Every structure is written in structure tokens, then in C-alpha cells.
Amino acid sequence: MRNLLVTGGAGFIGSNFVRHVVDHTDDAVVVLDKMTYAASPEALADLPEDRVRTVVGDVADAEVVDELVAGTDVVVHFAAESHNDNSLRDPWPFVQTNIVGTAVVLEAVRRHDVRLHHVSTDEVYGDLELDERRRFEEGSPYRPSSPYSASKAAADHLVRAWVRSMGVRATLSNCSNNYGPWQHIEKFIPRQITNLLSGRRVKLYGAGLNVRDWIHVDDHSSAVLAILDRGEIGETYLIGVENERANTEVVRAILRSLGHDEDDFDRVSDRVGHDLRYAIDPSKLRTELGWEPRFADFDAGLRDTITWYADHRAWWAPDKQRVESAYAETGQ
Ligand code: NAD
Ligand code: DAU
């Protein structure tokens, strides 16, 4: 049994990971979360109190982080500002939380000699062409496009420097686009589902040719747990399930599932600097750690996700107008 500190554990992926730990291990979890607009404490509400304790605090607050890290065996660092469009409107929270926050975590784990797993994104590698076969690999060059992805790239570099020069015991993972329950409605899939469920129209950026490599959030969680259990210190693992889809395909599948004509969507202003294609080669994770995804059927996962949002209107509806008003300001 380990004591885990999970930063950002009330967010979309962090809360799923905490549930995964409760279901699949004997570990105890302390969640450190600032409870920003993106947090869903509701997602943790039914977890046993003797396994999961929540501390509201900022990952960039060195005193709070140091105190929590001192009593822990492993830190799993999810906390971040996570939305590209927000980073284009105001990059400063991304610099503060994603870069400064990661440095604070690194100094704390260095002082207390605690194992760290740093959760990152495939966006640090920039984008790929639509018509090339190449996919991202662990050695792909860093070429981030947005303030969000640049801040995550900076954080990854800090982690590697602390491993190499400060003796920190850390692993890293870079995952592709997640979908599933509890994802904030600012993100692509839940935005379109909740638009339709609230009588609005589906909004596709630009031509909609952009490709994302979708993974169910449960598979991301099981991969992070596999890295905690069997990953080699200093190593990076790419997480994905080889599920590339153009945005138009995803939008059409959502429209069909909810009984609409599949062409009944609006094309809106494109994202500035919009990355064209992401694609992960997950061979290292699968061969070296023996990890296998359990939710690789995207169409089934998408249908379940749509049902989940239909059943959880009380959770997302109060924030819907605010999110859509912010998008309207940029013509999206
Ligand atoms: P999210 O926005 O849903 O959740 C982020 C959580 O971090 C929230 O609970 C928020 O309150 C918390 N947080 C934000 N700033 C904080 C701070 N200063 N101190 C403490 N807590 C803070 O994000 P997510 O989609 O769950 O992403 C989690 C992690 O996974 C991020 O590091 C992200 O970069 C990475 N990631 C996300 C995806 C994806 O598709 N969503 C894919 C790959 C990697
Ligand atoms: O690849 C991993 C990354 O995936 C994570 O690091 C990020 O935290 C996560 O937000 C996600 O980033 P994206 O920018 O790819 O995801 P988003 O859901 O914002 O958009 C997915 C695609 O859909 C992208 O091409 C932009 C497009 N889009 C998005 C929205 C919100 C639309 O066409 N319409 C929309 O309304």
C-alpha cells in the first residue's frame, strides 16, 4: 500500500485516475486541487473517505506542496490549465500553474526524495501533416504551437533536468486526446454533445479536417498506473490507442447518435495556430510495460459518453451559457 499525492485530482482525468486507484489498488490518495472552474469535486464525492482525502490548494504554493509531499510515497502530477483556446485568450495562468507549479512540485519531491510521475500531452510535439505516415514517438522533437502546449513542453523539460541533474526519480507520459465522463464542456466532444442537448448547434472550427487521436480516459488512467508500477525512472511513455479521427467524422457521429442530420453543423472561426494532426505510436508502452487498452471501441465509448452527458445535465447546465458566451467573443 502506497500513499499517493494526486495534483489536479478533481479534474477530468485526475478524478478518473483517483477512482481507478481506489478500484484497482490498496493505495491511499490525497488530492491537491485548486478547484478552478475546471474542477469537479462531484466526481470524487462517492469515493471512500478512508481512501481519498481532498486538500484545496495551489500547486504553485511551495509551503502547501512541501507539507503534503513530505507525507507521501508517490506524486502523480496532473494539475494544469488544460484548454488551448483559453491559453490564446490569457496565457498567464498557464505559465503560472503549468510551469511554476511543476517547478514547485519538483523541488518538493527533490527535498523529500519522493517518486514523481509527470502527466503531459502529445501536443508538445507540435503537429503532423495529414498525408504523412509518421506518428509521434518518445524521441520526436519538441515543437509546441500554443501557449498551453508550450507551457507543458517547458514543464517536461524541467522534469528531465531535475531527473538528470538533481537526482529526482521521475517518469513522464505524453497522452493523446481524452474523452469520457466529467470532461469540461469547453472541450470539443462535450461541447458538441451539450450544444445539441441544450438546443444549440454544433460548432466546427475551420474546415474540420484536423485529426485527433482519441483515447478513453479510463485507458489513460490504467496506462499511468502501469507506468507507476512498472515504468523505469527517467523514461517517457507515449499513451494512445491508434484511433485517429478527423473532427468532421466525430461531429457527424455525435449528430447521428442524437438523431440529427449529420451535416447539420456550423463552421465557425478557426483556432489561431490550429494544430493539424496528432497521432501516437504507443509501441513502447505496450511492449515494454505490457499495457493493453480496454476501451478501444471509440464508437461505443462515444455513445456511452453521450448518454452520460444526457444523464448529468444538472452538472454541466449551470456553466453552459458562460462557456458559450466566451466562445461567441472569438466567433466560435
Ligand atoms: P482539467 O482542466 O479537466 O483539470 C485540471 C485540474 O487541475 C482541475 O481540477 C483544476 O482545478 C486543477 N488545477 C488547475 N490549476 C491548479 C493549480 N494551480 N493548483 C492545483 N490544481 C490546479 O484537465 P484534464 O483534461 O483533466 O488534464 C489533466 C492533465 O492531463 C493536464 O496536465 C493535461 O495537460 C494532461 N493531458 C490532458 C489531455 C486531455 O485530453 N484532456 C491529454 C493529455 C494530457
Ligand atoms: O492532445 C492532447 C490534448 O488534447 C490535451 O493536452 C489538451 O489538454 C486537451 O484539451 C486536448 O487539446 P485539443 O486542443 O486537441 O482539444 P479540444 O477539445 O480543444 O479540440 C479538439 C479538436 O476540435 C481541435 O482540432 C479543435 C476542434 N474544435 C474544438 C472545439 C472546442 C472544434 O472544431 N470545435 C470546438 O468547438
Coordinates of C-alpha atoms and ligand atoms in Angstrom, one line a residue:
M1 CA 0.0 0.0 0.0
R2 CA 1.3 3.4 -1.0
N3 CA 0.4 7.0 -0.1
L4 CA -0.2 8.9 -3.4
L5 CA -0.5 12.6 -3.8
V6 CA -2.5 13.4 -6.9
T7 CA -2.3 17.0 -8.0
G8 CA -5.3 18.2 -10.1
G9 CA -7.2 15.1 -8.8
A10 CA -10.6 16.9 -9.1
G11 CA -10.2 17.5 -12.8
F12 CA -11.4 15.4 -15.7
I13 CA -8.5 12.9 -15.9
G14 CA -7.2 13.3 -12.4
S15 CA -10.6 12.3 -10.8
N16 CA -10.8 9.3 -13.2
F17 CA -7.3 8.3 -12.1
V18 CA -8.2 8.6 -8.4
R19 CA -11.2 6.3 -8.9
H20 CA -9.0 3.9 -10.9
V21 CA -6.5 3.8 -8.0
V22 CA -9.4 3.1 -5.5
D23 CA -10.8 0.3 -7.7
H24 CA -7.5 -1.4 -8.6
T25 CA -5.1 -0.9 -5.7
D26 CA -4.9 -0.6 -1.9
D27 CA -3.3 2.8 -2.1
A28 CA -4.5 5.8 -0.2
V29 CA -4.8 9.1 -2.1
V30 CA -4.5 12.8 -1.1
V31 CA -5.9 15.1 -3.8
L32 CA -4.4 18.6 -4.1
D33 CA -6.6 20.7 -6.3
K34 CA -7.1 24.5 -6.6
M35 CA -10.7 23.9 -7.6
T36 CA -10.7 26.1 -10.6
Y37 CA -13.6 26.4 -13.0
A38 CA -12.4 23.0 -14.5
A39 CA -12.6 21.0 -11.2
S40 CA -15.4 18.6 -10.5
P41 CA -15.4 17.7 -6.8
E42 CA -18.6 15.8 -7.5
A43 CA -16.6 13.3 -9.4
L44 CA -14.9 12.3 -6.2
A45 CA -17.9 12.5 -3.9
D46 CA -18.8 8.8 -3.7
L47 CA -15.2 7.6 -3.1
P48 CA -14.5 6.2 0.4
E49 CA -13.2 8.8 2.9
D50 CA -10.7 6.4 4.4
R51 CA -9.0 6.1 0.9
V52 CA -9.3 9.6 -0.6
R53 CA -8.8 13.0 1.2
T54 CA -9.0 16.3 -0.6
V55 CA -6.9 19.4 0.1
V56 CA -7.9 22.6 -1.7
G57 CA -4.7 24.4 -2.6
D58 CA -2.4 25.7 -5.3
V59 CA 0.3 23.5 -6.8
A60 CA 2.4 26.6 -7.1
D61 CA 2.2 27.2 -3.3
A62 CA 5.6 25.8 -2.2
E63 CA 4.6 25.6 1.5
V64 CA 1.4 23.6 0.9
V65 CA 3.1 21.3 -1.6
D66 CA 6.1 20.7 0.6
E67 CA 4.0 19.7 3.6
L68 CA 1.9 17.3 1.5
V69 CA 4.9 15.8 -0.3
A70 CA 6.6 15.1 3.0
G71 CA 4.0 12.5 3.9
T72 CA 3.7 10.8 0.6
D73 CA 5.4 7.9 -1.3
V74 CA 4.5 8.9 -4.9
V75 CA 3.3 12.2 -6.5
V76 CA 1.2 12.0 -9.7
H77 CA 1.1 15.4 -11.2
F78 CA -2.0 16.2 -13.3
A79 CA -2.7 19.7 -12.2
A80 CA -2.7 22.1 -15.1
E81 CA -4.6 24.7 -17.0
S82 CA -5.6 22.4 -19.9
H83 CA -7.5 24.3 -22.6
N84 CA -5.8 25.6 -25.7
D85 CA -8.4 28.2 -26.5
N86 CA -8.2 29.7 -23.0
S87 CA -4.4 29.9 -23.4
L88 CA -4.8 32.0 -26.5
R89 CA -7.1 34.4 -24.6
D90 CA -4.9 34.7 -21.5
P91 CA -1.6 32.7 -21.3
W92 CA -0.6 33.8 -17.7
P93 CA -2.4 31.1 -15.7
F94 CA -0.8 28.6 -18.0
V95 CA 2.7 29.9 -17.3
Q96 CA 2.0 30.1 -13.5
T97 CA 0.3 26.7 -13.0
N98 CA 1.9 24.6 -15.7
I99 CA 5.5 25.8 -15.4
V100 CA 5.9 27.4 -12.0
G101 CA 3.6 24.7 -10.4
T102 CA 5.7 21.9 -11.9
A103 CA 8.9 23.5 -10.6
V104 CA 7.4 23.7 -7.1
V105 CA 6.5 20.0 -7.3
L106 CA 10.0 19.1 -8.5
E107 CA 11.7 21.0 -5.7
A108 CA 9.4 19.3 -3.1
V109 CA 10.0 15.8 -4.5
R110 CA 13.7 16.5 -4.6
R111 CA 13.8 17.7 -1.0
H112 CA 11.9 14.6 0.3
D113 CA 13.2 12.1 -2.3
V114 CA 9.7 11.1 -3.4
R115 CA 8.9 9.4 -6.7
L116 CA 7.1 11.6 -9.3
H117 CA 5.0 10.8 -12.3
H118 CA 4.5 13.8 -14.6
V119 CA 1.4 13.8 -16.8
S120 CA 1.9 15.5 -20.1
T121 CA 0.4 15.8 -23.6
D122 CA 1.3 14.8 -27.2
E123 CA 0.9 18.5 -28.1
V124 CA 4.4 19.2 -27.0
Y125 CA 5.5 17.6 -30.3
G126 CA 3.5 20.1 -32.4
D127 CA 1.6 18.7 -35.3
L128 CA 1.9 16.2 -38.2
E129 CA 0.8 16.5 -41.8
L130 CA -2.5 14.9 -42.8
D131 CA -0.9 12.8 -45.6
E132 CA 2.2 11.5 -43.8
R133 CA 2.5 8.1 -42.1
R134 CA 4.7 9.4 -39.3
R135 CA 3.4 9.4 -35.7
F136 CA 4.8 10.9 -32.5
E137 CA 7.4 8.7 -30.8
E138 CA 9.2 9.2 -27.5
G139 CA 12.2 10.8 -29.3
S140 CA 10.1 13.2 -31.5
P141 CA 11.4 16.8 -31.4
Y142 CA 9.5 19.4 -29.3
R143 CA 7.7 21.9 -31.4
P144 CA 4.7 23.3 -29.4
S145 CA 2.3 25.7 -31.0
S146 CA 0.1 27.3 -28.4
P147 CA 0.8 28.9 -25.0
Y148 CA -0.8 25.7 -23.4
S149 CA 1.4 23.3 -25.3
A150 CA 4.5 25.4 -24.8
S151 CA 3.8 25.6 -21.1
K152 CA 3.5 21.8 -21.0
A153 CA 6.7 21.5 -23.0
A154 CA 8.5 23.7 -20.6
A155 CA 7.3 21.6 -17.7
D156 CA 8.5 18.4 -19.4
H157 CA 12.0 20.0 -19.8
L158 CA 12.1 20.9 -16.2
V159 CA 11.2 17.4 -15.1
R160 CA 14.0 15.9 -17.3
A161 CA 16.5 18.5 -16.0
W162 CA 15.6 17.6 -12.4
V163 CA 16.0 13.9 -13.2
R164 CA 19.4 14.3 -14.9
S165 CA 21.0 16.9 -12.6
M166 CA 19.1 16.9 -9.3
G167 CA 18.6 13.1 -8.8
V168 CA 14.8 13.2 -8.9
R169 CA 13.1 9.9 -9.5
A170 CA 10.5 10.7 -12.2
T171 CA 8.7 9.2 -15.1
L172 CA 6.8 11.1 -17.8
S173 CA 3.9 10.3 -20.1
N174 CA 2.5 12.2 -23.1
C175 CA -1.0 11.2 -24.0
S176 CA -3.3 12.0 -26.9
N177 CA -6.9 13.5 -26.7
N178 CA -9.0 12.0 -23.9
Y179 CA -12.8 11.7 -23.9
G180 CA -15.3 10.3 -21.4
P181 CA -17.4 11.4 -18.4
W182 CA -16.7 14.5 -16.4
Q183 CA -14.8 16.3 -19.2
H184 CA -15.4 20.1 -19.1
I185 CA -17.9 21.3 -21.6
E186 CA -15.4 23.8 -23.1
K187 CA -13.7 20.8 -24.8
F188 CA -14.6 19.6 -28.3
I189 CA -16.7 16.4 -27.7
P190 CA -18.6 17.5 -24.6
R191 CA -19.2 21.0 -26.1
Q192 CA -20.9 19.5 -29.2
I193 CA -22.9 16.9 -27.2
T194 CA -24.2 19.6 -24.7
N195 CA -24.8 22.0 -27.6
L196 CA -27.3 19.5 -29.1
L197 CA -28.7 18.6 -25.7
S198 CA -29.4 22.3 -25.0
G199 CA -30.9 23.2 -28.3
R200 CA -27.7 24.9 -29.7
R201 CA -25.9 24.0 -32.9
V202 CA -22.6 22.0 -33.3
K203 CA -19.6 24.2 -33.9
L204 CA -16.7 23.0 -36.1
Y205 CA -13.5 25.1 -36.3
G206 CA -12.5 25.9 -39.9
A207 CA -12.6 23.1 -42.4
G208 CA -12.7 20.5 -39.7
L209 CA -10.0 18.4 -41.4
N210 CA -7.9 18.4 -38.2
V211 CA -7.2 14.9 -36.8
R212 CA -7.0 13.9 -33.2
D213 CA -6.1 10.5 -31.7
W214 CA -8.9 9.8 -29.2
I215 CA -8.4 7.7 -26.1
H216 CA -11.0 6.8 -23.4
V217 CA -10.0 8.4 -20.1
D218 CA -10.1 5.0 -18.4
D219 CA -7.3 3.8 -20.7
H220 CA -5.2 6.9 -19.9
S221 CA -5.7 6.1 -16.1
S222 CA -4.7 2.4 -16.5
A223 CA -1.6 3.4 -18.5
V224 CA -0.5 5.9 -15.8
L225 CA -0.9 3.2 -13.2
A226 CA 1.1 0.7 -15.3
I227 CA 3.9 3.3 -15.5
L228 CA 3.8 3.9 -11.7
D229 CA 4.0 0.1 -11.2
R230 CA 6.4 -0.9 -13.9
G231 CA 7.9 2.2 -15.6
E232 CA 11.6 2.9 -15.5
I233 CA 12.8 6.0 -13.7
G234 CA 13.8 8.7 -16.2
E235 CA 11.8 7.2 -19.0
T236 CA 9.0 8.8 -21.1
Y237 CA 6.0 6.8 -22.3
L238 CA 3.6 7.8 -25.0
I239 CA 0.0 6.8 -24.4
G240 CA -2.5 6.3 -27.2
V241 CA -4.8 3.7 -28.8
E242 CA -4.2 4.3 -32.5
N243 CA -7.6 5.9 -33.0
E244 CA -7.2 8.9 -35.4
R245 CA -10.4 10.7 -36.4
A246 CA -10.9 13.9 -38.4
N247 CA -13.0 16.4 -36.4
T248 CA -15.8 16.2 -39.1
E249 CA -16.1 12.5 -38.5
V250 CA -16.5 13.0 -34.8
V251 CA -19.1 15.7 -35.2
R252 CA -21.1 13.6 -37.7
A253 CA -21.1 10.6 -35.3
I254 CA -22.4 12.8 -32.4
L255 CA -25.1 14.3 -34.7
R256 CA -26.2 10.8 -35.9
S257 CA -26.3 9.4 -32.3
L258 CA -28.6 12.2 -31.2
G259 CA -30.9 11.8 -34.1
H260 CA -29.8 14.8 -36.2
D261 CA -28.9 15.1 -39.9
E262 CA -25.1 14.5 -39.9
D263 CA -24.5 17.7 -42.0
D264 CA -26.4 19.9 -39.5
F265 CA -23.4 21.8 -38.1
D266 CA -21.9 25.3 -38.3
R267 CA -18.4 26.0 -39.5
V268 CA -17.0 28.8 -37.2
S269 CA -13.7 30.7 -37.0
D270 CA -10.7 28.5 -36.9
R271 CA -8.4 28.3 -33.9
V272 CA -5.3 30.5 -34.4
G273 CA -2.3 28.3 -34.9
H274 CA -4.6 25.2 -35.0
D275 CA -2.5 22.0 -35.0
L276 CA -3.4 19.8 -37.9
R277 CA -2.9 16.3 -36.8
Y278 CA -1.8 14.4 -33.7
A279 CA -1.0 10.6 -33.8
I280 CA 0.7 8.5 -31.1
D281 CA 2.9 5.4 -31.6
P282 CA 2.2 3.6 -28.3
S283 CA 4.6 0.6 -29.1
K284 CA 7.0 1.3 -26.1
L285 CA 4.2 1.3 -23.6
R286 CA 2.7 -1.8 -25.0
T287 CA 5.9 -3.9 -25.5
E288 CA 7.9 -2.7 -22.5
L289 CA 5.2 -2.5 -19.9
G290 CA 2.7 -5.0 -21.4
W291 CA -0.1 -2.4 -21.2
E292 CA -3.3 -3.0 -23.2
P293 CA -6.2 -0.6 -23.6
R294 CA -9.7 -1.8 -22.5
F295 CA -11.9 0.8 -24.2
A296 CA -10.5 0.8 -27.8
D297 CA -14.0 0.8 -29.4
F298 CA -14.4 4.6 -30.0
D299 CA -17.9 4.5 -31.4
A300 CA -19.2 2.6 -28.3
G301 CA -17.3 4.8 -26.0
L302 CA -18.7 7.9 -27.7
R303 CA -22.2 6.6 -27.4
D304 CA -21.7 5.9 -23.7
T305 CA -20.3 9.4 -23.3
I306 CA -23.3 11.0 -25.0
T307 CA -25.6 9.0 -22.6
W308 CA -23.5 10.1 -19.6
Y309 CA -23.9 13.8 -20.6
A310 CA -27.7 13.4 -21.1
D311 CA -27.9 11.8 -17.6
H312 CA -25.8 14.5 -15.9
R313 CA -27.4 17.7 -17.2
A314 CA -27.5 19.1 -13.6
W315 CA -23.7 19.1 -13.5
W316 CA -23.0 20.9 -16.8
A317 CA -26.0 23.1 -17.5
P318 CA -25.2 25.8 -15.0
D319 CA -21.9 26.6 -16.7
K320 CA -23.2 26.3 -20.3
Q321 CA -24.1 29.9 -21.0
R322 CA -20.8 31.3 -19.6
V323 CA -18.8 28.9 -21.8
E324 CA -20.8 29.7 -24.9
S325 CA -20.6 33.5 -24.3
A326 CA -16.8 33.2 -24.1
Y327 CA -16.7 31.3 -27.4
A328 CA -19.0 33.9 -29.1
E329 CA -16.5 36.6 -28.4
T330 CA -14.0 34.9 -30.7
G331 CA -16.6 34.0 -33.3
Q332 CA -16.5 30.3 -32.3
Ligands
NAD1 P1 -8.8 19.7 -16.4 O1 -8.7 21.1 -16.8 O2 -10.1 18.9 -16.6 O3 -8.4 19.5 -14.8 C1 -7.3 20.2 -14.3 C2 -7.4 20.1 -12.8 O4 -6.3 20.8 -12.2 C3 -8.7 20.9 -12.3 O5 -9.3 20.1 -11.3 C4 -8.1 22.2 -11.7 O6 -8.9 22.7 -10.6 C5 -6.7 21.7 -11.2 N1 -5.8 22.9 -11.2 C6 -5.6 23.9 -12.1 N2 -4.7 24.7 -11.7 C7 -4.3 24.3 -10.5 C8 -3.3 24.8 -9.5 N3 -2.7 25.9 -9.7 N4 -3.1 24.1 -8.4 C9 -3.8 22.9 -8.1 N5 -4.8 22.4 -9.0 C10 -5.0 23.1 -10.2 O7 -7.6 18.9 -17.1 P2 -7.5 17.4 -17.7 O8 -8.1 17.4 -19.1 O9 -8.0 16.5 -16.6 O10 -5.9 17.3 -17.8 C11 -5.2 16.8 -16.7 C12 -3.7 16.7 -17.1 O11 -3.6 15.8 -18.2 C13 -3.1 18.0 -17.5 O12 -1.8 18.1 -17.1 C14 -3.1 17.9 -19.0 O13 -2.1 18.7 -19.6 C15 -2.9 16.5 -19.3 N6 -3.4 15.9 -20.5 C16 -4.7 16.1 -20.9 C17 -5.2 15.5 -22.0 C18 -6.7 15.7 -22.4 O14 -7.1 15.2 -23.5 N7 -7.5 16.3 -21.7 C19 -4.4 14.7 -22.8 C20 -3.1 14.5 -22.4 C21 -2.6 15.1 -21.3
DAU2 O1 -3.7 16.1 -27.4 C1 -3.9 16.2 -26.1 C2 -4.6 17.5 -25.8 O2 -6.0 17.3 -26.2 C3 -4.6 17.9 -24.3 O3 -3.3 18.2 -23.9 C4 -5.5 19.1 -24.0 O4 -5.5 19.4 -22.6 C5 -6.9 18.8 -24.5 O5 -7.7 19.9 -24.3 C6 -6.8 18.4 -26.0 O6 -6.4 19.5 -26.8 P1 -7.2 19.9 -28.2 O7 -6.9 21.3 -28.5 O8 -6.8 18.9 -29.2 O9 -8.7 19.6 -27.7 P2 -10.1 20.4 -27.9 O10 -11.1 19.5 -27.3 O11 -10.0 21.8 -27.5 O12 -10.3 20.3 -29.5 C7 -10.2 19.1 -30.3 C8 -10.3 19.5 -31.7 O13 -11.6 20.0 -32.0 C9 -9.3 20.6 -32.2 O14 -8.9 20.3 -33.5 C10 -10.2 21.8 -32.2 C11 -11.5 21.3 -32.6 N1 -12.7 22.1 -32.0 C12 -12.7 22.3 -30.7 C13 -13.8 23.0 -30.1 C14 -13.9 23.3 -28.6 C15 -13.8 22.4 -32.8 O15 -13.8 22.1 -34.1 N2 -14.9 23.0 -32.3 C16 -15.0 23.3 -31.0 O16 -16.0 23.8 -30.5

